[in-house]
PDB file of N, CA and C in Angstrom:
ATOM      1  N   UNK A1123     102.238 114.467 128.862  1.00 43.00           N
ATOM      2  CA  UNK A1123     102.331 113.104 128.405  1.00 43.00           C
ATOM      3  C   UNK A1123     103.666 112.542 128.865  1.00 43.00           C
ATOM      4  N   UNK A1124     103.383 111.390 129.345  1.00 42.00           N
ATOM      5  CA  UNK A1124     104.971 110.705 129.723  1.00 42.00           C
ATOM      6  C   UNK A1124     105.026 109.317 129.177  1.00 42.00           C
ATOM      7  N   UNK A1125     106.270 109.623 128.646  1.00 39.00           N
ATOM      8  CA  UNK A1125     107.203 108.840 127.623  1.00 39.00           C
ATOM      9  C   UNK A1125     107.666 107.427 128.229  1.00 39.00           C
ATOM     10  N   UNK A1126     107.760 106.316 127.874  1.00 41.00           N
ATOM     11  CA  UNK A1126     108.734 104.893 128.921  1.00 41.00           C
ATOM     12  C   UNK A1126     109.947 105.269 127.865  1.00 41.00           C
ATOM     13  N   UNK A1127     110.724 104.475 128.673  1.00 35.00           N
ATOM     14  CA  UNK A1127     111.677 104.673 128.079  1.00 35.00           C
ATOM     15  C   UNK A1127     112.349 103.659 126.617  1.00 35.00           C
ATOM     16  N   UNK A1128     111.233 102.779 126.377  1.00 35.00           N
ATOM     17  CA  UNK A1128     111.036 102.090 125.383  1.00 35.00           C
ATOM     18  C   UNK A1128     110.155 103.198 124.041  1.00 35.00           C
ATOM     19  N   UNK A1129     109.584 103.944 124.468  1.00 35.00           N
ATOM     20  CA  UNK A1129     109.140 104.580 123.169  1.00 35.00           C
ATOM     21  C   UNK A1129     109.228 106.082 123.481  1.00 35.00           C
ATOM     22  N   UNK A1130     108.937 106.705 122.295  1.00 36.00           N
ATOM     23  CA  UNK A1130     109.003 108.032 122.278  1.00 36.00           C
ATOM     24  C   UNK A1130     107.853 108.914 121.394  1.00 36.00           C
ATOM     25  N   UNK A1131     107.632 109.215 121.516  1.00 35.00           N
ATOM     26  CA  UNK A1131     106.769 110.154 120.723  1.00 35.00           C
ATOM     27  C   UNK A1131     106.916 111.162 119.567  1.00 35.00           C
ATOM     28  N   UNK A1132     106.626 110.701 117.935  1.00 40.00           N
ATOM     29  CA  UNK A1132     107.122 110.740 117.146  1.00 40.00           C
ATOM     30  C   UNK A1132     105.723 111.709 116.492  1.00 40.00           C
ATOM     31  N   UNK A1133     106.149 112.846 116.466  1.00 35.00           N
ATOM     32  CA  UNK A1133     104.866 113.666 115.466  1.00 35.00           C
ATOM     33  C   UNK A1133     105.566 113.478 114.215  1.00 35.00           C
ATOM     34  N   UNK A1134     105.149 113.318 113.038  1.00 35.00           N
ATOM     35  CA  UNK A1134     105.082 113.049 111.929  1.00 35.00           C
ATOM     36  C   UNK A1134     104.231 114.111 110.956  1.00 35.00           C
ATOM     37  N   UNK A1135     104.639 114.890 109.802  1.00 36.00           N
ATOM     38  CA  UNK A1135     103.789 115.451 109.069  1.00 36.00           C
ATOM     39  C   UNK A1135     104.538 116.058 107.843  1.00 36.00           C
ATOM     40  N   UNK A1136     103.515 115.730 107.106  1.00 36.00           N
ATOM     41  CA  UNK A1136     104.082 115.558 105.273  1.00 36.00           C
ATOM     42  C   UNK A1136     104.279 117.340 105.004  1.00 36.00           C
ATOM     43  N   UNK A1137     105.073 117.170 104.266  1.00 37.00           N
ATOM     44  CA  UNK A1137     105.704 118.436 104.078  1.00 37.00           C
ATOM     45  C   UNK A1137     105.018 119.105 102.296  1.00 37.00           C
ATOM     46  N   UNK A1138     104.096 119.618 102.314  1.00 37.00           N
ATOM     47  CA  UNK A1138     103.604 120.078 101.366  1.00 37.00           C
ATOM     48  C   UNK A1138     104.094 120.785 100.104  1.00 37.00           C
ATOM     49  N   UNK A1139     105.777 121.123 100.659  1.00 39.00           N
ATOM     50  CA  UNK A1139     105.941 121.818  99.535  1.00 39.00           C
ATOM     51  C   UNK A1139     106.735 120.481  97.750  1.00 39.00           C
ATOM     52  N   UNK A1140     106.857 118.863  99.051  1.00 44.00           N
ATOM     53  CA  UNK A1140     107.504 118.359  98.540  1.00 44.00           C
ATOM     54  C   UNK A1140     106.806 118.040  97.083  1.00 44.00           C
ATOM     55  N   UNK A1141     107.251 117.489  95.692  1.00 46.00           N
ATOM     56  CA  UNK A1141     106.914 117.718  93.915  1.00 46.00           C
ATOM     57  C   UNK A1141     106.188 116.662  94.289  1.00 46.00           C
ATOM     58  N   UNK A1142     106.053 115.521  94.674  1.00 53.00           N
ATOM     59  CA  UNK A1142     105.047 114.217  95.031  1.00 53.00           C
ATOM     60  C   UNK A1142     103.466 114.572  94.445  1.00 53.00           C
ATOM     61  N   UNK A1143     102.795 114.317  93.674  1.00 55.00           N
ATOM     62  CA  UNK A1143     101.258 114.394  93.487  1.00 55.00           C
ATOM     63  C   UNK A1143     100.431 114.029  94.994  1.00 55.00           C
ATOM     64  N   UNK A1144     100.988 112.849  95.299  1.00 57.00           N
ATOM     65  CA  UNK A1144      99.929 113.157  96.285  1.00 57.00           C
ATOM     66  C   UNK A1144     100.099 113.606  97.451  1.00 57.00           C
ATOM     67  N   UNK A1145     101.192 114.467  97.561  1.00 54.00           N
ATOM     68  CA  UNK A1145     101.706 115.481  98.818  1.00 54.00           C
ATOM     69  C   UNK A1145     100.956 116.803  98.534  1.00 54.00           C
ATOM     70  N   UNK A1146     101.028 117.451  97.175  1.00 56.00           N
ATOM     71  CA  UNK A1146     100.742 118.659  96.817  1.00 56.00           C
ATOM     72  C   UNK A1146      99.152 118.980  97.381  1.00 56.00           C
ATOM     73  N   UNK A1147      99.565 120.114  98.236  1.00 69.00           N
ATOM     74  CA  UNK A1147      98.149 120.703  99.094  1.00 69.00           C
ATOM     75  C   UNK A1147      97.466 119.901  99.875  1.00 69.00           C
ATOM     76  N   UNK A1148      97.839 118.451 100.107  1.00 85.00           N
ATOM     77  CA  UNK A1148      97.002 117.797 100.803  1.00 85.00           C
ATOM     78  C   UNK A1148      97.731 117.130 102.059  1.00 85.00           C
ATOM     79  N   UNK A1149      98.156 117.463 102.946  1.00 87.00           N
ATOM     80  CA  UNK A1149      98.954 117.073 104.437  1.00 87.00           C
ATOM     81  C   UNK A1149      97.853 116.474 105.332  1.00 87.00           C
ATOM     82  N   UNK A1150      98.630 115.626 106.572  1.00 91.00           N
ATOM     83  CA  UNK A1150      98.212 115.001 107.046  1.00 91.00           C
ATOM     84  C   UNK A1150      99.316 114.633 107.985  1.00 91.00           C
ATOM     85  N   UNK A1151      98.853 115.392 109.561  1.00 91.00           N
ATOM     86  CA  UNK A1151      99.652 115.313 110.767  1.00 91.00           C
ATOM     87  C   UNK A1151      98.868 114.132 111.027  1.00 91.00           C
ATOM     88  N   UNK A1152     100.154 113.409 111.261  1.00 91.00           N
ATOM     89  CA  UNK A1152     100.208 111.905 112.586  1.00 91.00           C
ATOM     90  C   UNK A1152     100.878 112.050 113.855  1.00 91.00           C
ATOM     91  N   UNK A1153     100.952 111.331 114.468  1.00 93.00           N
ATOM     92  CA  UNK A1153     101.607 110.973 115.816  1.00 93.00           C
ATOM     93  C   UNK A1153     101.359 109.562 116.120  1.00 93.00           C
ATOM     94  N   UNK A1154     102.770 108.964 116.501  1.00 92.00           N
ATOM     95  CA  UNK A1154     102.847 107.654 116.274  1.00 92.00           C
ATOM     96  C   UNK A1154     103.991 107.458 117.577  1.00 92.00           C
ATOM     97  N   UNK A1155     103.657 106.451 118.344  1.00 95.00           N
ATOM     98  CA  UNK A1155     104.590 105.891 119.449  1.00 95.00           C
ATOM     99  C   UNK A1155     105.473 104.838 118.598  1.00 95.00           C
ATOM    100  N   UNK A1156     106.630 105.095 118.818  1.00 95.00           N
ATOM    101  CA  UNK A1156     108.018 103.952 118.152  1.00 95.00           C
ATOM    102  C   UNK A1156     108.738 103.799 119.820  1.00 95.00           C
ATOM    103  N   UNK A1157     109.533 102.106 119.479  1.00 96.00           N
ATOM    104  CA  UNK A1157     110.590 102.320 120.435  1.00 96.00           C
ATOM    105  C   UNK A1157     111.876 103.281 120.273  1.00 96.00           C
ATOM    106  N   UNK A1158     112.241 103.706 121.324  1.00 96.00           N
ATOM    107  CA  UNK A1158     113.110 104.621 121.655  1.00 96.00           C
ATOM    108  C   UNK A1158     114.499 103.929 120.576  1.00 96.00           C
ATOM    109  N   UNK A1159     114.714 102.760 120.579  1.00 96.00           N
ATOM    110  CA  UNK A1159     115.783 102.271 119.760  1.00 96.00           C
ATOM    111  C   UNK A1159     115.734 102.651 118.094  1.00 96.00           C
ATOM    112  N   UNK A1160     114.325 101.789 117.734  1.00 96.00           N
ATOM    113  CA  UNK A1160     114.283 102.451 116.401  1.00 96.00           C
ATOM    114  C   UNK A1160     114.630 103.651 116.017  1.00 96.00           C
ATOM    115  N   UNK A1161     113.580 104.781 116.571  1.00 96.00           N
ATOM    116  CA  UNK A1161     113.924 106.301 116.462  1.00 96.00           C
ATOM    117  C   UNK A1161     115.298 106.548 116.471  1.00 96.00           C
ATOM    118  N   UNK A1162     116.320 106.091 117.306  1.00 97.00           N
ATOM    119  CA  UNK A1162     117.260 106.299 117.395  1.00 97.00           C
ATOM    120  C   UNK A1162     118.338 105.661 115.843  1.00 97.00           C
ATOM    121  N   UNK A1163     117.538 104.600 115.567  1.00 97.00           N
ATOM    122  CA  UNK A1163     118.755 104.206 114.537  1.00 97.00           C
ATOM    123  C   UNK A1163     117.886 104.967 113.069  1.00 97.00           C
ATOM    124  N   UNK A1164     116.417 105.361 112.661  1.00 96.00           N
ATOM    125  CA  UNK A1164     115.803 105.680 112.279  1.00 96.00           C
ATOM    126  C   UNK A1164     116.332 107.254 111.895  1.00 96.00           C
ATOM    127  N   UNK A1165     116.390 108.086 112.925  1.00 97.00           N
ATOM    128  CA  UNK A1165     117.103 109.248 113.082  1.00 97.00           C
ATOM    129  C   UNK A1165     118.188 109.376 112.745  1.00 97.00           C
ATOM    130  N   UNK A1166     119.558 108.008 112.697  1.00 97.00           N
ATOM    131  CA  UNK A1166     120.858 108.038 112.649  1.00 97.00           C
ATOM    132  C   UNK A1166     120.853 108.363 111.344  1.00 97.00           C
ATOM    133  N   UNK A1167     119.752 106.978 110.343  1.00 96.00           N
ATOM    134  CA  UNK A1167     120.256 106.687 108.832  1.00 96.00           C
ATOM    135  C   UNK A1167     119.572 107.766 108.112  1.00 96.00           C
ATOM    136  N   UNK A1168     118.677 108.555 108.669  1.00 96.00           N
ATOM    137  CA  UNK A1168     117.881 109.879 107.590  1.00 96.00           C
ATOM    138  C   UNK A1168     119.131 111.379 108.011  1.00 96.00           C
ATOM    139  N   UNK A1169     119.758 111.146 109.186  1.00 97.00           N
ATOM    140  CA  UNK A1169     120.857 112.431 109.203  1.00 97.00           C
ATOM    141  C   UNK A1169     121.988 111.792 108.011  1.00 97.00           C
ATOM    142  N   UNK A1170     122.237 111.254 107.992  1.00 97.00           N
ATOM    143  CA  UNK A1170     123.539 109.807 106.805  1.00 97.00           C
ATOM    144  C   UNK A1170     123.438 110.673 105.676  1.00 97.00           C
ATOM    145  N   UNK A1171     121.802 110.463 105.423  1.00 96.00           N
ATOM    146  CA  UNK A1171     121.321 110.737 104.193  1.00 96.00           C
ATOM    147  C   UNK A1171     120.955 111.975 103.842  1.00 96.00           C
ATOM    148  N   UNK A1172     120.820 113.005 104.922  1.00 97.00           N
ATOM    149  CA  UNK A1172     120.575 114.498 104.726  1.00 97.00           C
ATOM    150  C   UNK A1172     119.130 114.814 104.514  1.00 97.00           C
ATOM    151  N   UNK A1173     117.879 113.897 104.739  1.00 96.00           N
ATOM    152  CA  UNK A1173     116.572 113.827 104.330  1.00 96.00           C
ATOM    153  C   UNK A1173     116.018 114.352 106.112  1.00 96.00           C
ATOM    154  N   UNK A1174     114.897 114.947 105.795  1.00 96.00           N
ATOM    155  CA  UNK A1174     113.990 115.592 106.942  1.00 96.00           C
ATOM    156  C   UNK A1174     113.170 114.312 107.444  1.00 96.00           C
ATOM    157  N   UNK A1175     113.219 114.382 108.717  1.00 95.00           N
ATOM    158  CA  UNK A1175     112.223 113.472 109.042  1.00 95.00           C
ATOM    159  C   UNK A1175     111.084 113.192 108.457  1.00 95.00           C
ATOM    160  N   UNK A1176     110.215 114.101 108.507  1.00 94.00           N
ATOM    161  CA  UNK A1176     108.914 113.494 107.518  1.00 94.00           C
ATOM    162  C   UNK A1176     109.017 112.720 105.791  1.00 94.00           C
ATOM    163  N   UNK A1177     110.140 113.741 105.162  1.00 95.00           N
ATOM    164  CA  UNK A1177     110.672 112.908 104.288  1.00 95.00           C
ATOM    165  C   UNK A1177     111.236 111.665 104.477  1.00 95.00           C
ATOM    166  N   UNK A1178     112.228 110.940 105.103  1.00 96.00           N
ATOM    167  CA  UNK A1178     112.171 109.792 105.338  1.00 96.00           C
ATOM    168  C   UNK A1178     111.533 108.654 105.614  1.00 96.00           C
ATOM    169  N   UNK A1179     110.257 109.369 106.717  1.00 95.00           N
ATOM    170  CA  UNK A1179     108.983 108.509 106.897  1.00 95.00           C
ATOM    171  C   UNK A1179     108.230 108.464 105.361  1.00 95.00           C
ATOM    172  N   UNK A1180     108.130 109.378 104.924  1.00 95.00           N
ATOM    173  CA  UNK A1180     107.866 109.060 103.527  1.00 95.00           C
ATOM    174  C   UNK A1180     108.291 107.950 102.663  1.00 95.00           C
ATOM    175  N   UNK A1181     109.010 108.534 102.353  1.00 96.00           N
ATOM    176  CA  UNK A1181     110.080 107.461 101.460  1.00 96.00           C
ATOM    177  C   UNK A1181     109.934 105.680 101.899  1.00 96.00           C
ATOM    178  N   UNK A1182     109.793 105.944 103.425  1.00 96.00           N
ATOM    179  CA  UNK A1182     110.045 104.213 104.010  1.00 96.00           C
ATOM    180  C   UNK A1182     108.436 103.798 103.704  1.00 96.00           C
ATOM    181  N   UNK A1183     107.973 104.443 104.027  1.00 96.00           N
ATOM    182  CA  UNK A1183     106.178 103.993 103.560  1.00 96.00           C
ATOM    183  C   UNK A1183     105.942 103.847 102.573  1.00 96.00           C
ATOM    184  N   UNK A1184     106.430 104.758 101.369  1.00 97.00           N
ATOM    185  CA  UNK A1184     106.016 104.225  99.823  1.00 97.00           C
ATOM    186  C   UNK A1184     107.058 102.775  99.709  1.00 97.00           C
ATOM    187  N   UNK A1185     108.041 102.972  99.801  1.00 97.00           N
ATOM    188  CA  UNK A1185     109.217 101.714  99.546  1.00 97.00           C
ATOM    189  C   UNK A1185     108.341 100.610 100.181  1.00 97.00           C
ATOM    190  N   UNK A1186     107.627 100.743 101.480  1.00 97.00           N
ATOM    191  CA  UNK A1186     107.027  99.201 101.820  1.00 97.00           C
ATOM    192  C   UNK A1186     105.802  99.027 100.813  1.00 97.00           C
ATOM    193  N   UNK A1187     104.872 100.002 100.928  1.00 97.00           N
ATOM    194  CA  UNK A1187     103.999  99.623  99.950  1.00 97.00           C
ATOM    195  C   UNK A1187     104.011  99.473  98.961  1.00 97.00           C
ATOM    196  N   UNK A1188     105.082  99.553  98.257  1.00 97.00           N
ATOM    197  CA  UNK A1188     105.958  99.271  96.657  1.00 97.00           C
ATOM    198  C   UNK A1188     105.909  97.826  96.489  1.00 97.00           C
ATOM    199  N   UNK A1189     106.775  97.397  97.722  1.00 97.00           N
ATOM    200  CA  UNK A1189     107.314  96.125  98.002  1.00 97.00           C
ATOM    201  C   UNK A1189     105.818  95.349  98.226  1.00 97.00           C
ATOM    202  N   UNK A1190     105.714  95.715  98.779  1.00 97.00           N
ATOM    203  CA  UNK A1190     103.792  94.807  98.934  1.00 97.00           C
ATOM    204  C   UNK A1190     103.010  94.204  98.064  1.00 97.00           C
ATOM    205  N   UNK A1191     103.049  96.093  97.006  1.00 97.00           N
ATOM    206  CA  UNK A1191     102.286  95.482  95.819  1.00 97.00           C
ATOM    207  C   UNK A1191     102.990  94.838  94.753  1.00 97.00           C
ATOM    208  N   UNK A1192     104.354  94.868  94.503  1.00 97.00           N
ATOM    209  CA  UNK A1192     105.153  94.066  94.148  1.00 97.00           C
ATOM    210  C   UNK A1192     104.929  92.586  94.612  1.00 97.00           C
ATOM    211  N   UNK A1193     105.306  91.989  95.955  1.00 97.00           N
ATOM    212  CA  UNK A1193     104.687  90.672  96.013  1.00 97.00           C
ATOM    213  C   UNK A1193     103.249  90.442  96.166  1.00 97.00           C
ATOM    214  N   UNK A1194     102.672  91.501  95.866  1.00 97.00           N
ATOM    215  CA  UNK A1194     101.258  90.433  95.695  1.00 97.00           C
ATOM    216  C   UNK A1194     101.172  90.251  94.297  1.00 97.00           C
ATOM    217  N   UNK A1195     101.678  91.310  93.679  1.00 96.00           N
ATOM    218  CA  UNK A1195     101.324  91.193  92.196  1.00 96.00           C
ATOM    219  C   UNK A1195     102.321  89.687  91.251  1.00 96.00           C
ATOM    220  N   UNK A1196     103.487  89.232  92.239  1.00 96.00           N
ATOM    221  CA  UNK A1196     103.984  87.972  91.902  1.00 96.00           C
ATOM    222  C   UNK A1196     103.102  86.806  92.172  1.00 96.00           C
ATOM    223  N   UNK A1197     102.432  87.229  93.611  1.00 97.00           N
ATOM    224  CA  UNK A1197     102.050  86.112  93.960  1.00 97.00           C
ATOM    225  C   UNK A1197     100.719  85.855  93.060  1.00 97.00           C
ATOM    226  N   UNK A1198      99.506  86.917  92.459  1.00 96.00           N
ATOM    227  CA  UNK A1198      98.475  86.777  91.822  1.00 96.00           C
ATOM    228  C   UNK A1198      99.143  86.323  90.301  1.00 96.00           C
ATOM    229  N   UNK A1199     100.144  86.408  90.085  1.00 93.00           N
ATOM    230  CA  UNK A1199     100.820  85.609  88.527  1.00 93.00           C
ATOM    231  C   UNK A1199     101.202  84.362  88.944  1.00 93.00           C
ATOM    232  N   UNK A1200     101.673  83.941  89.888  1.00 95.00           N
ATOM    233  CA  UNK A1200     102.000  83.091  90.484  1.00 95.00           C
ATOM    234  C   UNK A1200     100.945  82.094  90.243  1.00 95.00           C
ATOM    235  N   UNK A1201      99.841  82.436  91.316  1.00 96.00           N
ATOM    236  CA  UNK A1201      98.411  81.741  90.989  1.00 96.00           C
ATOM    237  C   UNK A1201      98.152  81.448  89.745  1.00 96.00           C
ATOM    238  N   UNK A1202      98.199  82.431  89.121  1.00 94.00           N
ATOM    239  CA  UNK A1202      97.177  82.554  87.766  1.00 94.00           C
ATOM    240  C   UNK A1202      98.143  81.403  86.935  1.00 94.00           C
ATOM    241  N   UNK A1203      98.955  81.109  86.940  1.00 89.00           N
ATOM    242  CA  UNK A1203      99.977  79.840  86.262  1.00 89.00           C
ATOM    243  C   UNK A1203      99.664  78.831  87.157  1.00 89.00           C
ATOM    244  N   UNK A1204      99.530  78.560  88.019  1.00 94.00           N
ATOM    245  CA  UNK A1204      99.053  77.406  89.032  1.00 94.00           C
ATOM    246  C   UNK A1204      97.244  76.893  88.234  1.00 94.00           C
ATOM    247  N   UNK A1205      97.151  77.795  88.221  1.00 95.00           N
ATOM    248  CA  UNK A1205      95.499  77.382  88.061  1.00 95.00           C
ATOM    249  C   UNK A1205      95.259  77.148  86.881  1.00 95.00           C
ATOM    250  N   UNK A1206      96.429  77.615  85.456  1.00 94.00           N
ATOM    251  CA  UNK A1206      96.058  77.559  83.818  1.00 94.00           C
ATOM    252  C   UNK A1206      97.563  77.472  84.018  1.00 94.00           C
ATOM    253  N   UNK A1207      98.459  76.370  84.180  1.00 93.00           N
ATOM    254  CA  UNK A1207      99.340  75.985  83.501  1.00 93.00           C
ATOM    255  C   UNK A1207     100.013  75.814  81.726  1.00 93.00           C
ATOM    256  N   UNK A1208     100.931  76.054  82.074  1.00 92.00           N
ATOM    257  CA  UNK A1208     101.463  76.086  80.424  1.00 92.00           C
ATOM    258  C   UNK A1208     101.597  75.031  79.798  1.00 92.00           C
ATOM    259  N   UNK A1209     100.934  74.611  78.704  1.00 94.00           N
ATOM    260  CA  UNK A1209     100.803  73.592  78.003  1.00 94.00           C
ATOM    261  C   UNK A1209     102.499  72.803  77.835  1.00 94.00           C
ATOM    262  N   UNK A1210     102.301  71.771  77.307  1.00 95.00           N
ATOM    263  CA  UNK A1210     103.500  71.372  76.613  1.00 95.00           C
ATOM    264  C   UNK A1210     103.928  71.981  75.670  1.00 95.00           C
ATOM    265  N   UNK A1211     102.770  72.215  74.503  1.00 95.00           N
ATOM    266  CA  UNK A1211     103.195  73.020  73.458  1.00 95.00           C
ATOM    267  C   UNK A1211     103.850  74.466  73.238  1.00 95.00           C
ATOM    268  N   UNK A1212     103.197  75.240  74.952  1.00 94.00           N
ATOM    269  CA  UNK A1212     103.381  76.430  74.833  1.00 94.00           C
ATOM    270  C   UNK A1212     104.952  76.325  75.306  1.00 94.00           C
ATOM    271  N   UNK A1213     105.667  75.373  75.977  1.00 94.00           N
ATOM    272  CA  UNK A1213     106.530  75.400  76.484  1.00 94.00           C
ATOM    273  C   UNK A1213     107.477  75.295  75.594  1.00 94.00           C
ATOM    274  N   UNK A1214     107.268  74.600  74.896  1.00 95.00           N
ATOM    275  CA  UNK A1214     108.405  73.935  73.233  1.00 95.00           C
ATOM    276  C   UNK A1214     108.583  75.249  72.860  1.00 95.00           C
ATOM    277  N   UNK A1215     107.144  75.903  72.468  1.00 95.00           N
ATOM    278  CA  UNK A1215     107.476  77.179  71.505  1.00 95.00           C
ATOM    279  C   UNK A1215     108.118  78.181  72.167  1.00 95.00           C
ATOM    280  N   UNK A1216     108.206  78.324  73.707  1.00 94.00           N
ATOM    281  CA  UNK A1216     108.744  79.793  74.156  1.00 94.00           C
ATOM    282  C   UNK A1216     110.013  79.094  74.339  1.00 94.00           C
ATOM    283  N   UNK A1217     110.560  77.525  74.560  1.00 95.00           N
ATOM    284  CA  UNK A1217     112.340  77.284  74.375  1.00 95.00           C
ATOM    285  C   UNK A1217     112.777  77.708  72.878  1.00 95.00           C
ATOM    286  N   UNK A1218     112.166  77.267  71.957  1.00 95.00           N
ATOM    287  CA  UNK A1218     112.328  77.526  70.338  1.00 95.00           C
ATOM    288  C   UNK A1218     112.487  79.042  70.317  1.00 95.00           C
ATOM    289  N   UNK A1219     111.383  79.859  70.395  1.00 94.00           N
ATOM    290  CA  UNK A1219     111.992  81.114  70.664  1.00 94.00           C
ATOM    291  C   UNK A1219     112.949  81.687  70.777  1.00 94.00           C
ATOM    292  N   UNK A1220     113.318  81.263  72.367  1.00 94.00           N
ATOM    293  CA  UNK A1220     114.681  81.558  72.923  1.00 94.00           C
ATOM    294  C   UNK A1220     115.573  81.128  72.340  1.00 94.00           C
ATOM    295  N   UNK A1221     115.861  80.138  72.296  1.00 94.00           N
ATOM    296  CA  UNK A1221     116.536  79.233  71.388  1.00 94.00           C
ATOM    297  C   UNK A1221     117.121  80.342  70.112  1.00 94.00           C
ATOM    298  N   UNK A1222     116.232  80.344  69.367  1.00 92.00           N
ATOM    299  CA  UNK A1222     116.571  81.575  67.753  1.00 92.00           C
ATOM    300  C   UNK A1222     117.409  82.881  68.367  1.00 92.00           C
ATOM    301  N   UNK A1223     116.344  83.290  69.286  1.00 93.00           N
ATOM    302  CA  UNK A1223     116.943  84.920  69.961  1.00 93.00           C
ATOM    303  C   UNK A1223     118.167  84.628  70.081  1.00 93.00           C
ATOM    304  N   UNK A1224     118.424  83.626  71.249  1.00 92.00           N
ATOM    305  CA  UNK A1224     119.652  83.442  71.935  1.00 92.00           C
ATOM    306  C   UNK A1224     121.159  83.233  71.015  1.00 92.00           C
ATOM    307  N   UNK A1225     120.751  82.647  69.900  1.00 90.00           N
ATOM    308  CA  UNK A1225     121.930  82.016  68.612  1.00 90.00           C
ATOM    309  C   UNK A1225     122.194  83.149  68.105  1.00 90.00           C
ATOM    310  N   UNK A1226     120.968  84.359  67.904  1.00 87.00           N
ATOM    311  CA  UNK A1226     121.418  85.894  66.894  1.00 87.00           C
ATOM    312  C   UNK A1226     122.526  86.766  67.757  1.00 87.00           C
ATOM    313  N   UNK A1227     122.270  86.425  68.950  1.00 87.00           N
ATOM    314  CA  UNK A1227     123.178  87.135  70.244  1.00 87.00           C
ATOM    315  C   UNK A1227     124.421  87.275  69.514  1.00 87.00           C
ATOM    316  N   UNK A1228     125.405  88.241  69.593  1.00 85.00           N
ATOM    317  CA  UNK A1228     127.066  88.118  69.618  1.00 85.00           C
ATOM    318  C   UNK A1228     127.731  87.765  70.664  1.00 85.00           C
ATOM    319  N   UNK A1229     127.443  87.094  71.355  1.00 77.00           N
ATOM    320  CA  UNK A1229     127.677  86.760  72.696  1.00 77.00           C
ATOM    321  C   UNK A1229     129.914  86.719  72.100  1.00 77.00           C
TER     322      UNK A1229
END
């Protein structure tokens, strides 16, 4: 196989012994073309950090899909207030609320 010099060839594979539930006994070799740059700064910040390659690819894949379902899950609350807005009334009562909480404070 030959490489450009824009990418490199990145085997990838989950390390089974790691405590993760859904690592335990169940692996799964990849191979994935990256540019040669990434890998390189990719490689820099997981030596920084003392983490194994596959661990790092780890870690960066749950962290995005964290982040994902994190904004979708803003954006479906988001909606869901767009579409059933908060009354006037409900609005008075959650300042009043605050309002009480906020005065008990020792600020």
């Amino acid at each position: 196989m030959v490489l450009t010099t824009l990418s490199i060839l990145v085997i990838l594979w989950y390390d089974c012994s790691m405590t993760r539930k859904e690592s335990v006994g169940k692996s799964q070799k990849i191979a994935i073309t990256i540019p040669k740059n990434l890998f390189k700064e990719a490689e820099k910040a997981r030596r920084e950090i003392g983490e194994s390659r596959s661990a790092f690819i780890q870690r960066t894949i749950r962290r995005y899909l964290e982040t994902r379902r994190e904004k979708d899950a803003v954006r479906h609350y988001v909606e869901g207030y767009q579409r059933f807005p908060e009354t006037e009334e409900e609005i008075e009562a959650a300042e009043q609320a605050a309002t009480e909480i906020l005065t008990e404070e020792p600020w």
